[in-house]
Short mmCIF file of C-alpha atoms in Angstrom, two decimals:
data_model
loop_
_atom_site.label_atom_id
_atom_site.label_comp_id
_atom_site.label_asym_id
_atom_site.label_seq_id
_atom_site.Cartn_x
_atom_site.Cartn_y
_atom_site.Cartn_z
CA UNK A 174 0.00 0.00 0.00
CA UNK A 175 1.01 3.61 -0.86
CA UNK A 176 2.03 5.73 2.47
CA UNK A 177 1.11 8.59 0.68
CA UNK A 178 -2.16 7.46 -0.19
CA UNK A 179 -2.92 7.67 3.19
CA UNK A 180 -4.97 11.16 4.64
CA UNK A 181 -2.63 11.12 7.55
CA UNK A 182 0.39 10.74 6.02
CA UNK A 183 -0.69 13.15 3.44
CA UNK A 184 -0.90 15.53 6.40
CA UNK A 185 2.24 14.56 7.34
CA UNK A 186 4.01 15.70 4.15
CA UNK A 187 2.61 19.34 5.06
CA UNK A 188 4.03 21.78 7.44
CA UNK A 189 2.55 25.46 7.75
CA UNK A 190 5.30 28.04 8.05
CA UNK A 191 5.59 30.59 10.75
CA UNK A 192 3.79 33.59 11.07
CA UNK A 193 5.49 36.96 9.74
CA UNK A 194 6.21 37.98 13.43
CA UNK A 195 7.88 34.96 14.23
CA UNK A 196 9.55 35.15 11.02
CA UNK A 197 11.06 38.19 11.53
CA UNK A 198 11.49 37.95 15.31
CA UNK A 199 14.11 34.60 14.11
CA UNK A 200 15.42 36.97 11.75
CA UNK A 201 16.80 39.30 14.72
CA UNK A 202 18.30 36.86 16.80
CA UNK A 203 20.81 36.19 13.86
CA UNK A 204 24.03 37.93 14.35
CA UNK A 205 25.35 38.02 10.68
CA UNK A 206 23.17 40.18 8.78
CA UNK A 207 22.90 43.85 8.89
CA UNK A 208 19.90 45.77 10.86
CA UNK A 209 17.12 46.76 9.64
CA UNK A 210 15.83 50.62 9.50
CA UNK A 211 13.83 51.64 11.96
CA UNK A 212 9.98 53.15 10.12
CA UNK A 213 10.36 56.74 9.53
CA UNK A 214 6.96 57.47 11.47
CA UNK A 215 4.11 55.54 13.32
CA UNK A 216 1.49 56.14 10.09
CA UNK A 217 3.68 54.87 7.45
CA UNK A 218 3.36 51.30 7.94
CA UNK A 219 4.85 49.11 5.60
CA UNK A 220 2.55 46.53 3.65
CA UNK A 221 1.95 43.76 4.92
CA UNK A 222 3.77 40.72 3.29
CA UNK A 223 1.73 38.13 1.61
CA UNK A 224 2.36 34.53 3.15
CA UNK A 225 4.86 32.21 1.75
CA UNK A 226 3.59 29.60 -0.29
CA UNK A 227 3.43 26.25 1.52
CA UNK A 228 6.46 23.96 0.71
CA UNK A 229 5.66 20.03 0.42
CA UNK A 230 7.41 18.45 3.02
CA UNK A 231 9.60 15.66 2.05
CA UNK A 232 8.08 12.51 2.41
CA UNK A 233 9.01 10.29 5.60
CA UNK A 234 9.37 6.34 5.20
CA UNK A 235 6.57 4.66 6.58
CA UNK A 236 6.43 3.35 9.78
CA UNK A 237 7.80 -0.16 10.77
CA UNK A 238 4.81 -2.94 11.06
CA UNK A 239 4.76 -5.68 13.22
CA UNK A 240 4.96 -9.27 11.31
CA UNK A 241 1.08 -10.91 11.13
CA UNK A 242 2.84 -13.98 13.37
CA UNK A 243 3.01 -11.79 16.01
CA UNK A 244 -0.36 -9.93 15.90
CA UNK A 245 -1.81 -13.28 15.83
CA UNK A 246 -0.56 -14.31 18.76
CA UNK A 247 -1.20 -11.21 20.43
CA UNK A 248 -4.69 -11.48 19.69
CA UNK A 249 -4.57 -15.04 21.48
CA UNK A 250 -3.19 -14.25 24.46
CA UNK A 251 -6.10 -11.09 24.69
CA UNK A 252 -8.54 -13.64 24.36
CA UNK A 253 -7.09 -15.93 26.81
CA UNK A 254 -6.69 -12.53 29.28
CA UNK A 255 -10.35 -11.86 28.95
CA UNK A 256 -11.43 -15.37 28.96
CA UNK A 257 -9.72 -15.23 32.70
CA UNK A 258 -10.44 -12.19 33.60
CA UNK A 259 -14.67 -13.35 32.52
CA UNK A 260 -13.82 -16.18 35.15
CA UNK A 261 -12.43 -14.96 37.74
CA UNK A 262 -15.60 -11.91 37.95
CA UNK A 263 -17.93 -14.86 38.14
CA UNK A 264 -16.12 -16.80 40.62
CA UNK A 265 -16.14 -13.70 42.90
CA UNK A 266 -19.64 -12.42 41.98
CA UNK A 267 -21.21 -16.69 42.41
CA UNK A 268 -23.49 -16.01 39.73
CA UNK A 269 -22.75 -18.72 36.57
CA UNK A 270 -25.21 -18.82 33.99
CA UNK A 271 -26.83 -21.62 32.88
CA UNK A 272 -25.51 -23.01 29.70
CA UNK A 273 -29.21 -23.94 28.33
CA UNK A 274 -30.46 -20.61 28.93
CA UNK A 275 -30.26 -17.12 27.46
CA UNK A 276 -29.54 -13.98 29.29
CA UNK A 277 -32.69 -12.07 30.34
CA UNK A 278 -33.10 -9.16 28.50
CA UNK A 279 -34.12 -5.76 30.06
CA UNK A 280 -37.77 -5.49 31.28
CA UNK A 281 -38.05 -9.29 30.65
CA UNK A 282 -40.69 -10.87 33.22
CA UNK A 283 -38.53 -13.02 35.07
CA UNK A 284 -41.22 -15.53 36.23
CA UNK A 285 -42.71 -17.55 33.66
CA UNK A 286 -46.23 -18.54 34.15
CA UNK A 287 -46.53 -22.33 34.27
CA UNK A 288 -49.02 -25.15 34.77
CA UNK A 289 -46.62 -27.95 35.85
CA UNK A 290 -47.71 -29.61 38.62
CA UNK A 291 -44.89 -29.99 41.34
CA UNK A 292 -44.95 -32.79 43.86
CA UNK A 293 -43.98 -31.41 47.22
CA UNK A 294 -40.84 -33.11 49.11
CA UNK A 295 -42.06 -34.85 51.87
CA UNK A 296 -38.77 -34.73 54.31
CA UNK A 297 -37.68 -38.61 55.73
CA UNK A 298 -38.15 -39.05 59.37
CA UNK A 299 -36.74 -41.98 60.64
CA UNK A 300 -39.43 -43.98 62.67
CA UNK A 301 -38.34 -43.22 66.48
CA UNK A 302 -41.09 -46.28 67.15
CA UNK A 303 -39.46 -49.06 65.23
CA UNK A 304 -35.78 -47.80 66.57
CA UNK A 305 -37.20 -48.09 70.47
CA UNK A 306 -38.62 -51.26 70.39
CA UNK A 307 -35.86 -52.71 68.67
CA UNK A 308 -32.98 -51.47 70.64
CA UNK A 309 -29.19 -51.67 69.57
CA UNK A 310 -27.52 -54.77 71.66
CA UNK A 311 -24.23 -53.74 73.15
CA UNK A 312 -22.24 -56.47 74.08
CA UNK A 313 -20.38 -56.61 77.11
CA UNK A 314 -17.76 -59.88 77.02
CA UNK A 315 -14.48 -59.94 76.03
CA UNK A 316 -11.87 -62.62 76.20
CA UNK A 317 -8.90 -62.92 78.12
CA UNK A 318 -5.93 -63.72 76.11
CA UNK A 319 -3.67 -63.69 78.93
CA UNK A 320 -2.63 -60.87 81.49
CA UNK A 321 -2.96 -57.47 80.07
CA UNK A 322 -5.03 -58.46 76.78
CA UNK A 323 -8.39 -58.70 76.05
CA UNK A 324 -10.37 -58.83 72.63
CA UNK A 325 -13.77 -58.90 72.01
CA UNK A 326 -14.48 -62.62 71.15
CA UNK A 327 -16.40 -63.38 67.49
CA UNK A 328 -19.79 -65.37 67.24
CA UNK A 329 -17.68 -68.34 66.52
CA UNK A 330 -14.66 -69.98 68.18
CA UNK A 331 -12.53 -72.56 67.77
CA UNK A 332 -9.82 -73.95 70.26
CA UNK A 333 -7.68 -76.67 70.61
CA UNK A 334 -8.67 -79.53 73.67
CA UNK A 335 -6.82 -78.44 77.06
CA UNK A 336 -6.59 -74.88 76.39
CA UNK A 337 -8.41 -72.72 79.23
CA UNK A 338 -10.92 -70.41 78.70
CA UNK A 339 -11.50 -67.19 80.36
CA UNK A 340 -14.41 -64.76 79.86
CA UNK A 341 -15.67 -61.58 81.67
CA UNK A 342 -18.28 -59.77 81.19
CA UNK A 343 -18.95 -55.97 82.44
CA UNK A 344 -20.97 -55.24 85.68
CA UNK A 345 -22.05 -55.33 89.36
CA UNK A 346 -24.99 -58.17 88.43
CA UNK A 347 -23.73 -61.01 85.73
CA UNK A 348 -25.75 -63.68 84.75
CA UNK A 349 -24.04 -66.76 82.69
CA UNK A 350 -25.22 -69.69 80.25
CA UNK A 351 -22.96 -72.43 79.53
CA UNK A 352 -23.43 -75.78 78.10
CA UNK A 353 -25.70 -77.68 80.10
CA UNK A 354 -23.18 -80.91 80.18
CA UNK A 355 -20.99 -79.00 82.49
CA UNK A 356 -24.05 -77.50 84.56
CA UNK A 357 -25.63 -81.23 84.91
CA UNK A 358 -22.55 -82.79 86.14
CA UNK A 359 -21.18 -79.88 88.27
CA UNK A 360 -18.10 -79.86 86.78
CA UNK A 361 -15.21 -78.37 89.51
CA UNK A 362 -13.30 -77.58 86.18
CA UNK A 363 -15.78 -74.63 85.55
CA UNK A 364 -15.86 -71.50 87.49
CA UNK A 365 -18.18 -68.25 87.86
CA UNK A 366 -17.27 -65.03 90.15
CA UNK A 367 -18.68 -62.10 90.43
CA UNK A 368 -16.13 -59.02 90.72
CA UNK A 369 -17.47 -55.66 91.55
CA UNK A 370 -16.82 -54.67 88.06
CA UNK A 371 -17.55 -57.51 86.07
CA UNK A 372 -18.22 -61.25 86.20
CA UNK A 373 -15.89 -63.96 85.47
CA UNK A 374 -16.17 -67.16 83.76
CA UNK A 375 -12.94 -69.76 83.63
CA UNK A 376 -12.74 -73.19 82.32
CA UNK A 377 -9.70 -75.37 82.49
CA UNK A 378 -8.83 -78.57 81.37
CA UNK A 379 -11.51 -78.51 78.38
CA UNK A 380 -13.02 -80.92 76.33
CA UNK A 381 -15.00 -81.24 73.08
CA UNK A 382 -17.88 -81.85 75.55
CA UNK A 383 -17.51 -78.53 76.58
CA UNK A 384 -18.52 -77.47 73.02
CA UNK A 385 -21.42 -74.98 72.66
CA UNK A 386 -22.85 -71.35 73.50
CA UNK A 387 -21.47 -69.52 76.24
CA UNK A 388 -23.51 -66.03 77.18
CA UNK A 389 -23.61 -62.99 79.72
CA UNK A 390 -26.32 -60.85 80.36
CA UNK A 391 -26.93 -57.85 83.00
CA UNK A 392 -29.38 -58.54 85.46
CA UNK A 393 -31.42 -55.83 86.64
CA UNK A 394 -33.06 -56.30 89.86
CA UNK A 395 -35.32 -55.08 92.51
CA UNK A 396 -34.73 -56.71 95.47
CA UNK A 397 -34.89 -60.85 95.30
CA UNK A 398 -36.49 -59.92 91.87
CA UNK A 399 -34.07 -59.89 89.01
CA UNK A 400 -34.65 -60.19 85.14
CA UNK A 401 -32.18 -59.80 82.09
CA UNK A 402 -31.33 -56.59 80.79
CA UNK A 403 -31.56 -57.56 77.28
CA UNK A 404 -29.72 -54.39 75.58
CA UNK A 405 -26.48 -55.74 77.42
CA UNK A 406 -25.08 -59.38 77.06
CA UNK A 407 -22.77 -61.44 74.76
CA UNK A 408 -22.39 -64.64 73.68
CA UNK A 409 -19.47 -66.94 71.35
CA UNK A 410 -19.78 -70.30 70.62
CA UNK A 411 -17.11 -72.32 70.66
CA UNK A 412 -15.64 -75.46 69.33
CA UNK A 413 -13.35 -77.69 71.11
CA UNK A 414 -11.13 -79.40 69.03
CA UNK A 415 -10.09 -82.67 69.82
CA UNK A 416 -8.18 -85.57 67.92
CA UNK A 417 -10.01 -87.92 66.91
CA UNK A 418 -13.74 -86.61 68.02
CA UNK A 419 -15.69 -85.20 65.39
CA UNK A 420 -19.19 -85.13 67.10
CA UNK A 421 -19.91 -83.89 70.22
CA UNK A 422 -19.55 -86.40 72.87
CA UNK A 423 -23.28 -87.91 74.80
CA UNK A 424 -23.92 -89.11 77.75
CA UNK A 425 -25.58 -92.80 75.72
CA UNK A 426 -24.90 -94.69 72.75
CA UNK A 427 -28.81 -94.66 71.76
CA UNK A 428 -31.09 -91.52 72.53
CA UNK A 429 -35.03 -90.62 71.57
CA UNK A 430 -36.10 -87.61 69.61
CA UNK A 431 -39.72 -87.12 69.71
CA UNK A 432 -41.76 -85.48 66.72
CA UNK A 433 -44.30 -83.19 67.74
CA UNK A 434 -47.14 -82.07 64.48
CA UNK A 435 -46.86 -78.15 65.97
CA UNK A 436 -43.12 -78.24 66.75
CA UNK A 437 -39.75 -78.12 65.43
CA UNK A 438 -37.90 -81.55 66.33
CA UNK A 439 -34.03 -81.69 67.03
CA UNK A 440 -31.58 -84.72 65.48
CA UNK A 441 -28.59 -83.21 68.23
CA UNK A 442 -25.76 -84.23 65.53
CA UNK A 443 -23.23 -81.41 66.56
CA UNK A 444 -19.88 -81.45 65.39
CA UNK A 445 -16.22 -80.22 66.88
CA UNK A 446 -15.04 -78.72 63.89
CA UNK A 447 -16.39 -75.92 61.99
CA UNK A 448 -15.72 -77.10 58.69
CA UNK A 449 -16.72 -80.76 58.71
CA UNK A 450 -19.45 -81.81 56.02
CA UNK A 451 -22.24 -83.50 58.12
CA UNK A 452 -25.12 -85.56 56.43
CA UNK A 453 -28.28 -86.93 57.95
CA UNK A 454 -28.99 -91.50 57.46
CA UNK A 455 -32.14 -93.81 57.87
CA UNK A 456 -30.26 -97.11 58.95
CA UNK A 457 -33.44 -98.68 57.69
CA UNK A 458 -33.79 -99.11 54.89
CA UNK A 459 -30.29 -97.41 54.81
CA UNK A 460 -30.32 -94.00 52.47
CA UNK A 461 -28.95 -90.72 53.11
CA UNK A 462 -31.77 -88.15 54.57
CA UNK A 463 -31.21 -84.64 52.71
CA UNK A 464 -31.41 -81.51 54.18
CA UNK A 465 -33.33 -79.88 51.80
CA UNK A 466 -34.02 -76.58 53.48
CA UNK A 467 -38.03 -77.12 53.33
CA UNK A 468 -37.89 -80.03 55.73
CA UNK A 469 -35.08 -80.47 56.89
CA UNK A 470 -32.08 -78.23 57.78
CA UNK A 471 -29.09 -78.03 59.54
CA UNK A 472 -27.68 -75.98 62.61
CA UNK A 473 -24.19 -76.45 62.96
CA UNK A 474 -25.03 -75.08 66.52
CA UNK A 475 -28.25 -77.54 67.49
CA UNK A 476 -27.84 -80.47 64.85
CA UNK A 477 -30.55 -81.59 62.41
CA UNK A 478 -33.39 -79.50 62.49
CA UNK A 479 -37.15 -80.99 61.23
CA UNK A 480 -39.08 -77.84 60.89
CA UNK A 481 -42.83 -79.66 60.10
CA UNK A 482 -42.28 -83.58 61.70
CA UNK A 483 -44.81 -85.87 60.23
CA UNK A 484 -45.26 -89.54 60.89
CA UNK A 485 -43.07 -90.51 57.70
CA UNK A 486 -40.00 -89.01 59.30
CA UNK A 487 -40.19 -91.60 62.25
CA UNK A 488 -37.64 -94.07 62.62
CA UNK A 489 -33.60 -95.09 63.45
CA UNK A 490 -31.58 -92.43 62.33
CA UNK A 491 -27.74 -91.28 62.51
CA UNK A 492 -24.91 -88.99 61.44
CA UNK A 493 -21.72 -89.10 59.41
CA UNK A 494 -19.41 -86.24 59.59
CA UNK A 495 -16.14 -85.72 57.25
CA UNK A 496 -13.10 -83.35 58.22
CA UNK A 497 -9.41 -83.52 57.15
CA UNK A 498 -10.29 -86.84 55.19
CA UNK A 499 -11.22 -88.40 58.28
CA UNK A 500 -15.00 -89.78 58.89
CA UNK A 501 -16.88 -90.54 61.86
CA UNK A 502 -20.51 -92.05 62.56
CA UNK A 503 -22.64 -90.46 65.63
CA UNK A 504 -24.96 -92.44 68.26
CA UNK A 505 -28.35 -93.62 66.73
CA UNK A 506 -31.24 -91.84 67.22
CA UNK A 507 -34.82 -93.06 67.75
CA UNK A 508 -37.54 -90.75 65.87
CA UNK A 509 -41.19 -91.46 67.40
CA UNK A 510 -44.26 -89.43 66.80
CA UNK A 511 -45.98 -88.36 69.14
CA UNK A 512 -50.06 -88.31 69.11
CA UNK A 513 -50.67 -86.12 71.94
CA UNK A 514 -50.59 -82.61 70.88
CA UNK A 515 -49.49 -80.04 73.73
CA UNK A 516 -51.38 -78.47 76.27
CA UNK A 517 -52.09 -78.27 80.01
CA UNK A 518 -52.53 -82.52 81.17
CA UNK A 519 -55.15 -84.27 80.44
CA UNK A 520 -55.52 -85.60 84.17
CA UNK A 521 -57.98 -88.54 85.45
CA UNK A 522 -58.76 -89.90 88.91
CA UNK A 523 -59.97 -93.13 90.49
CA UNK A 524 -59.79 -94.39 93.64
CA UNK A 525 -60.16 -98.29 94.39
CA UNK A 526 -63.33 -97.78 96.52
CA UNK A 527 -65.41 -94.90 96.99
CA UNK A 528 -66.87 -96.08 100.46
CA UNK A 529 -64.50 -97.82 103.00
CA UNK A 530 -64.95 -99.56 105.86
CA UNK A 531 -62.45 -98.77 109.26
CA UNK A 532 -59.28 -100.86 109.22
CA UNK A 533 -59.12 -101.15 104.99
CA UNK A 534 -57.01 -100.19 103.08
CA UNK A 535 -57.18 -96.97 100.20
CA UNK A 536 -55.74 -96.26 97.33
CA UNK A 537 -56.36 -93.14 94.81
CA UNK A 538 -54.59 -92.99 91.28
CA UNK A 539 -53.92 -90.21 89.20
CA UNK A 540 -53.04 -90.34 85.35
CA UNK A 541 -52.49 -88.33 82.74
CA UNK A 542 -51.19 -88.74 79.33
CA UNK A 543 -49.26 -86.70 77.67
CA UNK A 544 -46.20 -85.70 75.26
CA UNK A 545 -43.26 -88.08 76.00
CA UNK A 546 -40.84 -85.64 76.31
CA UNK A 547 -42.88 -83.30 78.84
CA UNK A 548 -42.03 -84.15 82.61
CA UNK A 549 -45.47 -83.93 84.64
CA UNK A 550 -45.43 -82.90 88.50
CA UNK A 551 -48.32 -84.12 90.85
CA UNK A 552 -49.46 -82.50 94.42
CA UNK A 553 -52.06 -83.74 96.77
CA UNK A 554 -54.61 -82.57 99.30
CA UNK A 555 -56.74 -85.39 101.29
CA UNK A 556 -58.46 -85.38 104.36
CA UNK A 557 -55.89 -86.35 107.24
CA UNK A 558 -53.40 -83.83 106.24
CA UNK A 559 -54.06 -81.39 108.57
CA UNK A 560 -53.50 -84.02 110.83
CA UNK A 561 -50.51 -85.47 109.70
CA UNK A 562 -51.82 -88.79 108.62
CA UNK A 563 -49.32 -90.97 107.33
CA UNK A 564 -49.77 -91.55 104.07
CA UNK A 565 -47.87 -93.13 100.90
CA UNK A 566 -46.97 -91.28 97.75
CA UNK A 567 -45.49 -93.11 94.68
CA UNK A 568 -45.07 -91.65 91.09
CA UNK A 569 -43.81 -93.37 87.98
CA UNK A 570 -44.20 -92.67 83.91
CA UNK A 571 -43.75 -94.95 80.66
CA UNK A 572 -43.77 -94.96 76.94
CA UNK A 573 -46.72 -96.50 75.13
CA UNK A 574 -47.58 -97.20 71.82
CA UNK A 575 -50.81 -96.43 70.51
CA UNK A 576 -50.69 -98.09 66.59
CA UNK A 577 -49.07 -96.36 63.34
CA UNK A 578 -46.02 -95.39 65.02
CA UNK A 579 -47.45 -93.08 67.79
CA UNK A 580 -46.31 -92.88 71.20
CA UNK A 581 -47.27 -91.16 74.27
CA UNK A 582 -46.24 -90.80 77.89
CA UNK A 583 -47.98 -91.83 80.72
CA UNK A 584 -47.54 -90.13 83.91
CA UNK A 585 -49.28 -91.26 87.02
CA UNK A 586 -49.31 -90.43 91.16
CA UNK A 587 -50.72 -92.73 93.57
CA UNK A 588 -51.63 -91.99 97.39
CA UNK A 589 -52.29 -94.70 99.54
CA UNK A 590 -53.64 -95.11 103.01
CA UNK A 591 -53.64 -98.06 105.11
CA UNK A 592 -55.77 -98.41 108.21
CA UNK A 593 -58.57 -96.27 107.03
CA UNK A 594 -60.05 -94.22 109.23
CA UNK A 595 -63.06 -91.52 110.07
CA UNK A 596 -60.78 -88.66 109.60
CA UNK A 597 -59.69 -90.06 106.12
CA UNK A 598 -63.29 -89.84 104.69
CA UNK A 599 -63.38 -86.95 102.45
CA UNK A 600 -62.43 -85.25 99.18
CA UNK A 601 -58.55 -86.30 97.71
CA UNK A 602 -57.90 -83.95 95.87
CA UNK A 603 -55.09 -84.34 92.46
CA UNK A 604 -53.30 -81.35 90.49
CA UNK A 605 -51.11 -82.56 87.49
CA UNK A 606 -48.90 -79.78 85.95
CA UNK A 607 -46.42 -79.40 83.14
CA UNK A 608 -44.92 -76.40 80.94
CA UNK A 609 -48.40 -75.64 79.47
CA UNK A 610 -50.44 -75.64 82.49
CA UNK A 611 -52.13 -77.15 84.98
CA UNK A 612 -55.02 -79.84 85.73
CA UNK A 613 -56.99 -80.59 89.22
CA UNK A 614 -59.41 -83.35 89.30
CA UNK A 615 -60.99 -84.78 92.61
CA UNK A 616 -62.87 -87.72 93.96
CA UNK A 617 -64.37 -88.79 97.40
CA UNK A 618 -63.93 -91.52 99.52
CA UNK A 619 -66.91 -92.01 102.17
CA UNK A 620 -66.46 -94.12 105.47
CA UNK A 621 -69.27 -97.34 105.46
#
């Protein structure tokens, strides 16, 4: 492009001369050239000169121009300042625009009309009922490792035959549960204090008898009264390793499980090692009985559970565990069914003779039949006891067999009194009780 094609450089090329003053004012400062006259009067004034024609400046060389490379990038680093610069006014301001919408524009209305219908937010509140009556267990044993250190013991165990065991639980009142083989032979190797902090359980010399569920619990009580405080206990069961026992040791080599129709039935198969495979045998006609989950399961902590017994399931039964290619076959178990369902006794009474003559002999016998496996207790009132008449009480019980496999216990109580006399005429009375309740039948004897 031509730099004098330009208006401003045009300009440029153009400079006005001084004024005449000026002109001639420059004119005195130089030394060299002789001095003017002075004017011969104030009214002769000499003309005025006209003004020099303007002289075209020579033209300048245009000015240097950056190289496009460098505009460029000076263009990119503007838009990079003011891309920063746009960020850094929202961050301080908090106001970022939406990227699907516009900018209002001025005098918009800024609320739209609309007709959608908005469900309101219901806040969660959590259900203070449900969280009270269920309330959070804390548990309160820990195991002694030795002196010094303690850990809080897991829901399973497993320890070697021999080792002792030493449990405490926290607080003033401490009630325990152990296996009931150590309870039923009052085993000197187990012992329970009570500390004023906690309560202390140690057994030595163990066995894989000793196997099962050991528990704590507060007790709360009110004077002789005391009941568990069921927000603080703990409990581990534990296995007791021993070589060459897989199953838990019992007391006989043949035992009776009875099936009740409205109760869950126990086959008491429980192993000493947690990972031993246990299945479930008819020994007649032999075939393995599977635990199918519907019928049948099984509780590594209780044995073989049947959840609805029937008649079918009645028989000779046994175990075979499996651990660390080892095998071992448990006692035998004898599954009857039992045709009594449960309930408070179903009691009779009969005496030998109603009407006695003085000198005879009396007996009264009470009978009741009943579950096999439910123990029945029997009191007495008669006549003479106020007077301490001497008098003979005998109770016994037995299995019978009532056809298609069912079997029930009978329980019966029978008072007898020899030499009869006036003051034994009267009403003998017979109460028969058991886990469900309670029965009291009556008959009377009459002196003749």
């Amino acid at each position: 492009m031509n730099p004098s094609s330009h208006p401003h450089q045009q300009l440029q090329g153009w400079v006005r001369r001084p004024t005449l003053a000026r002109h001639r004012g420059a004119a005195r400062t130089q030394g060299n050239g002789p001095k003017p006259n002075p004017p011969a009067s104030a009214s002769q004034e000499p003309a005025p000169r006209p003004p020099p024609p303007l002289r075209p400046r020579p033209a300048q060389p245009p000015r240097s121009c950056a190289p496009r490379s460098e505009v460029s990038e000076m263009k990119v680093w503007l838009l990079l300042g003011l891309l920063l610069l746009h960020e850094a006014l929202e961050d301080v301001t908090g106001q970022h625009l939406p990227k699907n919408k516009r900018p209002k524009e001025p005098g918009e209305n800024r609320i739209k009309p609309t007709n959608k219908k908005v469900k309101p937010k219901i806040p969660k509140i959590k259900d203070r009922d449900s969280a009270n009556s269920a309330p959070k267990t804390q548990s309160i044993m820990m195991q002694v490792l030795d002196k010094g250190r303690f850990q809080k013991p897991a829901a399973t165990l497993s320890l070697l035959a021999g080792q002792t065991v030493e449990l405490r639980c926290k607080g003033s009142r401490i009630g325990w549960s152990y296996p009931a083989y150590l309870d039923t032979f009052k085993d000197s190797r187990l012992s329970v204090k009570q500390n004023e902090r906690y309560g202390q359980l140690t057994l030595v010399n163990s066995t894989s008898a000793d196997t099962g569920e050991f528990s704590c619990w507060v007790q709360l009580c009110s004077g002789y009264i005391c009941r568990k405080d069921e927000a603080k206990r703990g409990s581990t069961y534990i296995f007791f390793t021993e070589k060459g026992e897989l199953f838990v040791p019992s007391p006989s080599y043949f035992d009776v499980v009875y099936l009740n129709p409205d109760r869950q039935a126990v086959v008491p198969c429980r192993v000493t090692v947690l990972s031993a495979k246990v299945t479930l045998h008819r020994e007649f006609p032999a075939k393995e009985i599977p635990a199918n989950g519907t019928d049948i399961v099984y509780d590594m902590k209780r044995g073989f559970v049947y959840l609805q017994p029937h008649s079918e399931h009645q028989g000779v039964v046994y175990c075979r565990a499996e651990a660390g290619g080892r095998s071992q076959i448990s006692v035998k178990y004898q599954l009857l069914y039992v045709a009594v369902p449960s309930g408070p006794p179903s009691t009779t009474i009969l005496a030998s003779s109603n009407k006695v003559k003085s000198g005879d002999d009396i007996s009264v016998l009470c009978t009741v039949l009943g579950e096999p496996d439910v123990e029945v207790e029997f009191t007495w009132i008669f006549p003479g006891q106020k007077d301490e008449r001497p008098v003979t009480i005998q109770d016994t019980w037995r299995l019978i067999h009532r056809g298609l496999g069912h079997t029930t216990r009978i329980s019966q109580s029978v008072i007898t009194v020899e030499d009869f006399e006036t003051i034994d005429a009267g009403y003998y009375i017979c109460t028969a009780q058991n886990l469900q309740g309670q029965t009291t039948v009556a008959t009377t004897v009459e002196f003749s």
